[in-house]
Short mmCIF file of C-alpha atoms in Angstrom, two decimals:
data_model
loop_
_atom_site.label_atom_id
_atom_site.label_comp_id
_atom_site.label_asym_id
_atom_site.label_seq_id
_atom_site.Cartn_x
_atom_site.Cartn_y
_atom_site.Cartn_z
CA UNK A 29 121.13 39.46 31.18
CA UNK A 30 117.45 40.55 31.24
CA UNK A 31 116.74 38.17 34.13
CA UNK A 32 119.52 39.80 36.16
CA UNK A 33 118.04 43.23 35.47
CA UNK A 34 114.62 41.96 36.54
CA UNK A 35 116.11 40.65 39.79
CA UNK A 36 117.75 44.04 40.41
CA UNK A 37 114.38 45.72 39.79
CA UNK A 38 112.82 43.39 42.39
CA UNK A 39 115.54 44.47 44.81
CA UNK A 40 114.64 48.11 44.22
CA UNK A 41 110.94 47.32 44.75
CA UNK A 42 111.77 45.71 48.10
CA UNK A 43 113.90 48.77 49.00
CA UNK A 44 111.00 51.07 48.08
CA UNK A 45 108.60 49.08 50.24
CA UNK A 46 111.05 49.33 53.14
CA UNK A 47 111.36 53.12 52.66
CA UNK A 48 107.56 53.53 52.63
CA UNK A 49 107.34 51.40 55.75
CA UNK A 50 110.10 53.41 57.49
CA UNK A 51 108.47 56.74 56.49
CA UNK A 52 105.08 55.53 57.76
CA UNK A 53 106.75 54.31 60.95
CA UNK A 54 108.34 57.76 61.44
CA UNK A 55 104.97 59.49 60.93
CA UNK A 56 103.59 57.55 63.91
CA UNK A 57 106.69 57.43 66.11
CA UNK A 58 108.07 60.94 65.35
CA UNK A 59 105.32 62.93 67.12
CA UNK A 60 105.48 60.52 70.06
CA UNK A 61 109.24 61.11 70.36
CA UNK A 62 108.78 64.90 70.17
CA UNK A 63 105.94 64.86 72.73
CA UNK A 64 108.01 62.68 75.04
CA UNK A 65 110.93 65.12 74.82
CA UNK A 66 108.61 68.06 75.53
CA UNK A 67 107.26 66.30 78.64
CA UNK A 68 110.78 65.51 79.86
CA UNK A 69 112.07 69.03 79.22
CA UNK A 70 109.13 71.02 80.61
CA UNK A 71 108.81 69.31 84.01
CA UNK A 72 110.05 71.69 86.74
CA UNK A 73 113.25 69.90 87.68
CA UNK A 74 116.78 71.28 88.24
CA UNK A 75 118.01 68.51 85.91
CA UNK A 76 116.19 70.24 83.02
CA UNK A 77 118.82 72.95 82.86
CA UNK A 78 117.34 75.22 80.18
CA UNK A 79 113.65 75.04 81.16
CA UNK A 80 114.44 75.20 84.89
CA UNK A 81 116.63 78.27 84.41
CA UNK A 82 113.88 79.92 82.36
CA UNK A 83 111.39 79.22 85.14
CA UNK A 84 113.67 80.23 88.06
CA UNK A 85 115.24 83.40 86.67
CA UNK A 86 113.03 84.61 83.86
CA UNK A 87 115.65 85.64 81.25
CA UNK A 88 113.21 87.55 79.07
CA UNK A 89 113.39 91.33 79.56
CA UNK A 90 110.10 92.54 81.00
CA UNK A 91 109.03 96.17 81.02
CA UNK A 92 106.30 98.07 82.79
CA UNK A 93 105.07 101.11 80.88
CA UNK A 94 103.02 103.52 83.01
CA UNK A 95 100.64 106.17 81.67
CA UNK A 96 99.18 108.88 83.93
CA UNK A 97 95.84 110.58 83.36
CA UNK A 98 96.81 114.17 84.10
CA UNK A 99 93.77 116.09 85.38
CA UNK A 100 93.31 119.32 83.43
CA UNK A 101 90.39 120.90 85.34
CA UNK A 102 90.57 120.02 89.08
CA UNK A 103 88.76 123.20 90.19
CA UNK A 104 85.91 122.61 87.75
CA UNK A 105 85.57 118.99 88.93
CA UNK A 106 85.02 120.25 92.47
CA UNK A 107 82.15 122.35 91.09
CA UNK A 108 80.52 119.23 89.63
CA UNK A 109 81.77 119.54 86.04
CA UNK A 110 82.94 116.64 83.86
CA UNK A 111 86.61 115.68 84.44
CA UNK A 112 89.04 116.36 81.58
CA UNK A 113 92.24 114.32 81.38
CA UNK A 114 95.23 113.99 79.09
CA UNK A 115 97.39 110.89 78.90
CA UNK A 116 101.04 111.38 79.90
CA UNK A 117 103.73 108.79 79.30
CA UNK A 118 104.86 106.16 78.93
CA UNK A 119 107.22 106.10 81.87
CA UNK A 120 109.03 102.80 81.33
CA UNK A 121 110.57 100.58 83.99
CA UNK A 122 112.68 97.47 83.51
CA UNK A 123 111.19 94.65 85.58
CA UNK A 124 113.49 91.98 86.96
CA UNK A 125 111.98 88.76 88.26
CA UNK A 126 113.69 86.11 90.35
CA UNK A 127 112.38 83.15 92.31
CA UNK A 128 113.85 82.40 95.71
CA UNK A 129 113.16 80.15 98.71
CA UNK A 130 112.55 77.30 96.24
CA UNK A 131 111.50 74.11 98.03
CA UNK A 132 110.50 70.86 96.31
CA UNK A 133 107.92 68.63 98.03
CA UNK A 134 107.22 64.90 97.87
CA UNK A 135 103.74 65.40 96.36
CA UNK A 136 105.13 66.73 93.04
CA UNK A 137 104.81 70.40 94.04
CA UNK A 138 107.34 73.17 94.55
CA UNK A 139 107.06 76.31 96.72
CA UNK A 140 108.76 79.62 96.04
CA UNK A 141 108.58 83.37 96.44
CA UNK A 142 109.01 85.54 93.37
CA UNK A 143 110.75 88.84 93.90
CA UNK A 144 110.40 91.81 91.55
CA UNK A 145 112.43 94.96 91.14
CA UNK A 146 111.84 97.96 88.88
CA UNK A 147 114.38 100.35 87.41
CA UNK A 148 113.53 103.45 85.37
CA UNK A 149 114.52 103.35 81.67
CA UNK A 150 114.87 106.99 80.50
CA UNK A 151 115.74 106.03 76.91
CA UNK A 152 112.44 104.17 76.48
CA UNK A 153 110.28 106.78 78.25
CA UNK A 154 108.44 109.83 76.98
CA UNK A 155 109.54 112.02 79.85
CA UNK A 156 111.33 111.81 83.19
CA UNK A 157 110.29 110.83 86.69
CA UNK A 158 110.62 114.51 87.56
CA UNK A 159 107.62 115.34 85.32
CA UNK A 160 104.80 116.84 87.39
CA UNK A 161 101.25 115.54 86.93
CA UNK A 162 97.94 116.03 88.73
CA UNK A 163 95.82 113.05 89.81
CA UNK A 164 93.06 112.47 92.40
CA UNK A 165 94.32 112.15 95.97
CA UNK A 166 93.40 108.61 97.00
CA UNK A 167 94.08 109.41 100.67
CA UNK A 168 91.40 112.10 100.70
CA UNK A 169 88.79 111.05 98.12
CA UNK A 170 89.11 107.36 98.95
CA UNK A 171 88.84 107.96 102.69
CA UNK A 172 85.83 110.24 102.12
CA UNK A 173 83.82 107.37 100.61
CA UNK A 174 85.06 104.93 103.23
CA UNK A 175 83.75 107.33 105.91
CA UNK A 176 80.46 108.39 104.27
CA UNK A 177 78.37 106.17 106.58
CA UNK A 178 80.14 107.33 109.72
CA UNK A 179 78.44 109.87 112.03
CA UNK A 180 78.46 113.42 110.69
CA UNK A 181 80.69 114.59 113.55
CA UNK A 182 83.32 111.98 112.60
CA UNK A 183 83.26 113.19 109.00
CA UNK A 184 83.78 116.77 110.16
CA UNK A 185 86.75 115.60 112.23
CA UNK A 186 88.24 113.74 109.26
CA UNK A 187 87.84 116.84 107.09
CA UNK A 188 89.59 118.92 109.78
CA UNK A 189 92.42 116.37 109.83
CA UNK A 190 92.86 116.72 106.06
CA UNK A 191 93.10 120.50 106.47
CA UNK A 192 95.61 120.16 109.31
CA UNK A 193 97.95 118.14 107.11
CA UNK A 194 97.19 120.31 104.04
CA UNK A 195 95.84 117.36 102.05
CA UNK A 196 93.55 118.42 99.20
CA UNK A 197 91.37 116.41 96.78
CA UNK A 198 94.04 116.41 94.07
CA UNK A 199 97.78 115.77 94.10
CA UNK A 200 100.27 117.62 91.90
CA UNK A 201 103.58 115.83 92.28
CA UNK A 202 106.49 114.37 90.28
CA UNK A 203 105.88 111.00 88.62
CA UNK A 204 108.62 109.34 90.68
CA UNK A 205 106.97 110.32 93.98
CA UNK A 206 103.50 109.28 92.84
CA UNK A 207 104.91 105.93 91.72
CA UNK A 208 107.22 104.94 94.55
CA UNK A 209 106.07 107.06 97.47
CA UNK A 210 106.29 110.46 99.10
CA UNK A 211 106.47 111.62 102.70
CA UNK A 212 103.06 112.48 104.11
CA UNK A 213 102.23 113.75 107.58
CA UNK A 214 98.73 112.33 107.14
CA UNK A 215 100.12 108.84 106.41
CA UNK A 216 102.29 108.99 109.52
CA UNK A 217 99.31 110.15 111.59
CA UNK A 218 96.99 107.39 110.29
CA UNK A 219 99.60 104.67 110.75
CA UNK A 220 100.17 105.83 114.33
CA UNK A 221 96.59 106.27 115.48
CA UNK A 222 94.69 104.03 113.01
CA UNK A 223 97.10 101.15 112.26
CA UNK A 224 96.02 98.84 109.45
CA UNK A 225 93.96 101.45 107.64
CA UNK A 226 96.63 101.94 104.96
CA UNK A 227 98.33 99.14 102.99
CA UNK A 228 101.84 100.42 103.78
CA UNK A 229 103.57 101.89 106.81
CA UNK A 230 106.23 103.87 104.93
CA UNK A 231 105.90 106.35 102.11
CA UNK A 232 102.60 106.44 100.23
CA UNK A 233 102.75 105.74 96.47
CA UNK A 234 100.71 103.92 93.84
CA UNK A 235 103.42 101.24 93.35
CA UNK A 236 105.19 101.58 96.70
CA UNK A 237 104.33 97.98 97.60
CA UNK A 238 105.48 96.59 94.23
CA UNK A 239 109.19 97.43 94.18
CA UNK A 240 111.60 95.09 95.96
CA UNK A 241 108.70 92.90 97.03
CA UNK A 242 107.41 89.40 96.44
CA UNK A 243 104.02 88.18 95.24
CA UNK A 244 103.43 85.77 98.11
CA UNK A 245 104.28 82.13 98.75
CA UNK A 246 103.20 80.12 95.71
CA UNK A 247 103.04 76.32 95.71
CA UNK A 248 102.60 74.93 92.20
CA UNK A 249 102.66 71.53 90.51
CA UNK A 250 105.95 70.42 88.95
CA UNK A 251 104.24 68.15 86.40
CA UNK A 252 106.38 65.15 87.41
CA UNK A 253 103.33 63.01 88.18
CA UNK A 254 100.96 64.51 85.57
CA UNK A 255 102.16 66.91 82.89
CA UNK A 256 98.62 68.29 82.57
CA UNK A 257 98.99 69.82 86.06
CA UNK A 258 102.34 71.52 85.49
CA UNK A 259 102.54 75.15 86.72
CA UNK A 260 99.02 74.98 88.18
CA UNK A 261 98.71 76.61 91.59
CA UNK A 262 98.29 74.20 94.48
CA UNK A 263 98.11 76.96 97.11
CA UNK A 264 98.99 80.62 97.65
CA UNK A 265 100.19 81.77 101.07
CA UNK A 266 98.91 78.42 102.30
CA UNK A 267 95.40 79.08 100.93
CA UNK A 268 93.59 76.86 98.43
CA UNK A 269 90.77 79.39 98.13
CA UNK A 270 90.25 83.09 98.84
CA UNK A 271 87.88 84.88 101.20
CA UNK A 272 87.66 88.29 99.47
CA UNK A 273 84.57 87.53 97.42
CA UNK A 274 80.98 86.44 97.99
CA UNK A 275 80.76 83.11 96.13
CA UNK A 276 82.88 79.93 96.19
CA UNK A 277 83.38 80.21 92.42
CA UNK A 278 84.83 83.73 92.65
CA UNK A 279 87.05 82.68 95.57
CA UNK A 280 88.62 79.80 93.65
CA UNK A 281 92.37 79.90 92.95
CA UNK A 282 92.49 78.57 89.39
CA UNK A 283 95.13 78.01 86.75
CA UNK A 284 98.82 78.79 86.91
CA UNK A 285 100.86 81.61 88.46
CA UNK A 286 100.62 83.43 85.13
CA UNK A 287 104.05 82.77 83.59
CA UNK A 288 103.79 79.35 81.93
CA UNK A 289 101.01 76.88 81.17
CA UNK A 290 100.75 73.11 80.56
CA UNK A 291 101.91 71.90 77.11
CA UNK A 292 99.80 70.48 74.28
CA UNK A 293 97.25 73.28 74.20
CA UNK A 294 94.38 73.32 71.71
CA UNK A 295 92.24 76.16 70.40
CA UNK A 296 89.60 75.09 72.93
CA UNK A 297 92.06 75.54 75.81
CA UNK A 298 91.83 78.65 77.98
CA UNK A 299 94.58 80.49 79.86
CA UNK A 300 93.68 80.46 83.54
CA UNK A 301 95.92 82.17 86.08
CA UNK A 302 95.79 83.61 89.57
CA UNK A 303 96.82 87.25 90.04
CA UNK A 304 97.65 88.33 93.63
CA UNK A 305 97.59 91.98 92.52
CA UNK A 306 94.01 91.65 91.24
CA UNK A 307 93.09 89.37 94.19
CA UNK A 308 91.39 86.87 91.89
CA UNK A 309 91.76 84.25 89.17
CA UNK A 310 91.35 85.26 85.55
CA UNK A 311 90.76 83.42 82.31
CA UNK A 312 91.80 84.39 78.77
CA UNK A 313 90.33 82.81 75.63
CA UNK A 314 91.71 81.83 72.22
CA UNK A 315 91.42 84.53 69.56
CA UNK A 316 93.52 83.48 66.56
CA UNK A 317 96.58 81.63 65.24
CA UNK A 318 99.77 83.55 64.59
CA UNK A 319 103.49 83.24 63.89
CA UNK A 320 106.42 84.91 65.65
CA UNK A 321 109.73 84.68 63.79
CA UNK A 322 108.76 81.34 62.31
CA UNK A 323 107.32 79.89 65.54
CA UNK A 324 103.57 79.07 65.53
CA UNK A 325 101.49 80.56 68.32
CA UNK A 326 97.97 80.98 69.66
CA UNK A 327 96.86 84.44 70.76
CA UNK A 328 94.72 84.60 73.90
CA UNK A 329 92.78 87.70 74.93
CA UNK A 330 90.45 88.80 77.70
CA UNK A 331 86.79 88.01 76.99
CA UNK A 332 84.25 90.80 77.45
CA UNK A 333 82.93 88.88 80.45
CA UNK A 334 86.22 89.21 82.39
CA UNK A 335 85.23 92.45 84.13
CA UNK A 336 81.49 92.32 83.37
CA UNK A 337 79.16 93.07 86.27
CA UNK A 338 76.81 90.51 87.83
CA UNK A 339 73.83 91.75 85.80
CA UNK A 340 75.55 91.21 82.43
CA UNK A 341 77.35 88.01 83.50
CA UNK A 342 75.82 86.10 86.41
CA UNK A 343 78.99 84.21 87.53
CA UNK A 344 80.59 87.59 88.34
CA UNK A 345 77.91 88.41 90.90
CA UNK A 346 80.34 87.28 93.59
CA UNK A 347 82.70 90.13 92.72
CA UNK A 348 80.03 92.74 93.51
CA UNK A 349 79.01 95.29 94.73
CA UNK A 350 79.36 96.18 91.07
CA UNK A 351 79.08 99.30 89.03
CA UNK A 352 79.00 99.35 85.23
CA UNK A 353 80.36 96.40 83.26
CA UNK A 354 84.06 96.66 82.62
CA UNK A 355 84.98 97.49 86.24
CA UNK A 356 86.32 95.08 88.84
CA UNK A 357 85.69 96.25 92.38
CA UNK A 358 88.87 95.40 94.32
CA UNK A 359 87.95 97.36 97.46
CA UNK A 360 87.55 94.12 99.43
CA UNK A 361 91.29 93.42 99.10
CA UNK A 362 92.43 97.05 99.13
CA UNK A 363 91.43 98.02 102.68
CA UNK A 364 87.91 98.93 101.44
CA UNK A 365 89.29 101.82 99.38
CA UNK A 366 86.90 102.50 96.40
CA UNK A 367 89.38 101.25 93.81
CA UNK A 368 88.37 99.62 90.53
CA UNK A 369 90.42 97.78 87.90
CA UNK A 370 89.50 97.97 84.21
CA UNK A 371 91.05 97.76 80.78
CA UNK A 372 92.83 101.00 79.77
CA UNK A 373 90.59 103.85 78.58
CA UNK A 374 87.61 101.67 79.61
CA UNK A 375 88.13 99.36 76.62
CA UNK A 376 85.47 96.61 76.56
CA UNK A 377 83.50 98.48 79.24
CA UNK A 378 80.04 100.04 79.37
CA UNK A 379 80.17 103.05 76.97
CA UNK A 380 78.54 105.24 79.62
CA UNK A 381 81.88 105.32 81.48
CA UNK A 382 83.38 107.23 78.55
CA UNK A 383 80.65 109.87 78.86
CA UNK A 384 81.69 110.70 82.41
CA UNK A 385 85.31 111.58 81.56
CA UNK A 386 86.64 113.61 78.65
CA UNK A 387 89.91 112.61 76.98
CA UNK A 388 89.60 108.82 76.60
CA UNK A 389 89.85 106.90 73.33
CA UNK A 390 89.85 103.10 73.71
CA UNK A 391 91.15 100.80 70.93
CA UNK A 392 91.89 97.07 71.00
CA UNK A 393 95.33 97.55 69.43
CA UNK A 394 96.54 99.94 72.14
CA UNK A 395 94.47 98.91 75.14
CA UNK A 396 93.51 95.23 74.79
CA UNK A 397 95.61 92.70 76.69
CA UNK A 398 96.94 89.51 75.08
CA UNK A 399 99.30 86.58 75.61
CA UNK A 400 100.86 84.73 72.66
CA UNK A 401 101.48 81.09 73.60
CA UNK A 402 103.48 78.38 71.88
CA UNK A 403 100.75 75.70 72.13
CA UNK A 404 103.08 72.70 72.07
CA UNK A 405 105.02 73.76 75.19
CA UNK A 406 102.71 76.26 76.93
CA UNK A 407 105.51 78.86 76.98
CA UNK A 408 104.52 82.51 76.33
CA UNK A 409 106.35 84.07 73.39
CA UNK A 410 104.90 87.57 73.62
CA UNK A 411 102.99 89.11 76.53
CA UNK A 412 101.17 92.40 76.98
CA UNK A 413 99.08 92.73 80.16
CA UNK A 414 97.33 96.12 80.26
CA UNK A 415 95.25 97.26 83.23
CA UNK A 416 93.91 100.57 84.52
CA UNK A 417 93.56 101.80 88.10
CA UNK A 418 90.45 103.87 88.78
CA UNK A 419 89.10 105.69 91.83
CA UNK A 420 85.39 106.18 92.49
CA UNK A 421 84.78 109.79 93.51
CA UNK A 422 81.66 111.50 94.86
CA UNK A 423 80.52 114.31 97.14
CA UNK A 424 80.43 113.30 100.80
CA UNK A 425 78.67 115.70 103.14
CA UNK A 426 80.78 116.87 106.03
CA UNK A 427 84.03 116.36 104.10
CA UNK A 428 84.37 119.70 102.33
CA UNK A 429 87.37 118.51 100.30
CA UNK A 430 84.94 116.59 98.06
CA UNK A 431 83.18 119.84 97.05
CA UNK A 432 80.36 119.12 94.60
CA UNK A 433 82.12 116.27 92.78
CA UNK A 434 79.71 114.28 90.64
CA UNK A 435 79.63 110.51 91.04
CA UNK A 436 82.36 109.33 88.64
CA UNK A 437 84.80 106.45 88.20
CA UNK A 438 87.97 108.44 87.61
CA UNK A 439 90.90 106.90 85.69
CA UNK A 440 94.22 107.56 87.44
CA UNK A 441 96.86 105.51 85.62
CA UNK A 442 97.11 102.55 83.32
CA UNK A 443 100.10 100.29 82.93
CA UNK A 444 101.33 97.64 80.54
CA UNK A 445 103.60 94.78 81.57
CA UNK A 446 105.19 93.37 78.43
CA UNK A 447 107.96 91.06 77.31
CA UNK A 448 108.83 88.72 74.48
CA UNK A 449 111.29 85.90 73.89
CA UNK A 450 114.30 86.86 71.78
CA UNK A 451 117.98 86.10 71.27
CA UNK A 452 119.50 82.69 72.14
CA UNK A 453 116.30 81.45 73.81
CA UNK A 454 114.27 82.20 70.68
CA UNK A 455 116.92 80.53 68.50
CA UNK A 456 116.87 77.45 70.72
CA UNK A 457 113.06 77.40 70.56
CA UNK A 458 113.14 77.72 66.78
CA UNK A 459 115.71 74.95 66.38
CA UNK A 460 114.13 72.42 68.75
CA UNK A 461 110.45 73.12 68.14
CA UNK A 462 110.30 74.26 64.51
CA UNK A 463 113.38 73.09 62.59
CA UNK A 464 113.74 69.59 64.07
CA UNK A 465 110.03 68.67 63.72
CA UNK A 466 110.12 70.07 60.17
CA UNK A 467 113.19 67.93 59.40
CA UNK A 468 111.40 64.90 60.85
CA UNK A 469 108.31 65.67 58.74
CA UNK A 470 110.51 66.08 55.67
CA UNK A 471 112.23 62.77 56.41
CA UNK A 472 109.01 60.82 56.93
CA UNK A 473 107.29 62.21 53.85
CA UNK A 474 110.59 62.10 51.92
CA UNK A 475 111.00 58.39 52.67
CA UNK A 476 107.38 57.69 51.72
CA UNK A 477 107.63 59.70 48.49
CA UNK A 478 111.02 58.25 47.54
CA UNK A 479 109.83 54.74 48.39
CA UNK A 480 106.68 55.07 46.28
CA UNK A 481 108.69 56.55 43.37
CA UNK A 482 111.21 53.70 43.65
CA UNK A 483 108.42 51.10 43.68
CA UNK A 484 106.71 52.63 40.65
CA UNK A 485 109.90 53.03 38.58
CA UNK A 486 111.27 49.64 39.61
CA UNK A 487 107.91 47.98 38.81
CA UNK A 488 107.88 49.54 35.34
CA UNK A 489 111.46 48.47 34.75
CA UNK A 490 110.65 44.99 36.08
CA UNK A 491 107.76 44.68 33.63
CA UNK A 492 110.01 45.91 30.84
CA UNK A 493 112.82 43.53 31.76
CA UNK A 494 110.31 40.67 32.22
CA UNK A 495 108.82 41.39 28.78
CA UNK A 496 112.31 41.53 27.27
CA UNK A 497 113.16 38.27 28.93
CA UNK A 498 110.00 36.60 27.57
CA UNK A 499 110.79 37.96 24.11
CA UNK A 500 114.32 36.68 24.41
CA UNK A 501 113.07 33.24 25.53
CA UNK A 502 110.56 33.16 22.66
CA UNK A 503 113.21 34.14 20.12
CA UNK A 504 115.56 31.54 21.53
CA UNK A 505 112.84 28.90 21.39
CA UNK A 506 111.93 29.83 17.81
CA UNK A 507 115.59 29.77 16.85
CA UNK A 508 116.02 26.34 18.42
CA UNK A 509 112.97 25.00 16.56
CA UNK A 510 114.32 26.40 13.33
CA UNK A 511 117.69 24.80 13.91
CA UNK A 512 116.05 21.46 14.64
CA UNK A 513 113.94 21.73 11.47
CA UNK A 514 117.02 22.45 9.34
CA UNK A 515 118.93 19.52 10.83
CA UNK A 516 116.06 17.13 10.08
CA UNK A 517 116.18 18.15 6.45
#
């Protein structure tokens, strides 16, 4: 009986060894299986129904929140006093994104145009598009600086033209007109007699070129030949490099189109992307780990060097002529208009910029931009891109509209484009990328733990049964000897 129990214990030991082996096998094979599935499901291919649909028609609701810097003292500014502004907003717009003209190529790339449309969301806004605000008039103050090196007689003529069309240094108009365009006799005149001077031929507005438009012809890698290249830009409008800037490095088109990134990211990875609206490539850096509804993420933010000037950060010399750090001069791709991009409220910029304008209060929480990425897939879970549009203003002799304006980089508006994954997509993400790997981890460690426990218990029982068997054999042997001794007597 004891020998049978010992044999059963041996069977359990063998079973435990097999469980430890299977658990160890899973620990090596499991991650490979998951990685292989990620590669298969992230490649840009119509056969990958879920990921392709996410890429083609971004299902995540995106919103653009716009804040205006309402000028409180326009008359005093013309006398050379410090500008005073108050923030108005947000005015929130639902952004819809859709890719069209999708064409796959033999070299593992795909071309497309991405169209965007904006619709006002009154329920999410702090005000209506009919709200009236006062901001600098880019047509007048921008043109004044563009003309400051022209002959004095030309400047006088320009100033007379402004007066003819009743264009002053500041605009007081409804938000909707400032955003999407308003009729201007001056715009019609300039487009007729100086074609190409303005970016648009219709109404003039800060976002007139954004609505119902596309971001250019992108050609990106599908990842079918190398998953490390997926989403990276191959060309934009047929260009592999830009010509806006002064150095080859600044003219490089790097990274992705800014919506997804290659999978298997590490904390040393950076988020590179090309922005047609900023006319340049940008790079965000890892800040910290995080979790969104149970899904692990890496948060990436803009480094202080992103908009640093060439003096503070030598590689940015190609983006100059520069002013203070924290300002990107985009005049070279904005028809030479003295326009600068920065973080809102001059966050991460030279503190002297805050001294020139009253009413700004930068904080990282409200004005820093970030992208939360799921590192295993390269898919953004939460995005908040915040940028500010500024106009450089100064007195220009001969153009009386500029009065005695002091040299100042004047904030006009800042906007935040934000969106986050939620609903069925988030649930699918959680199931496939959190629950299933966790189950696999549980199984592999469960098998190893159960196998080791089985081996230990079975080994103890085997020793016990073996000892019992030896005792039984000894007793039987002693009994047999005793019987033999009695029979001899």
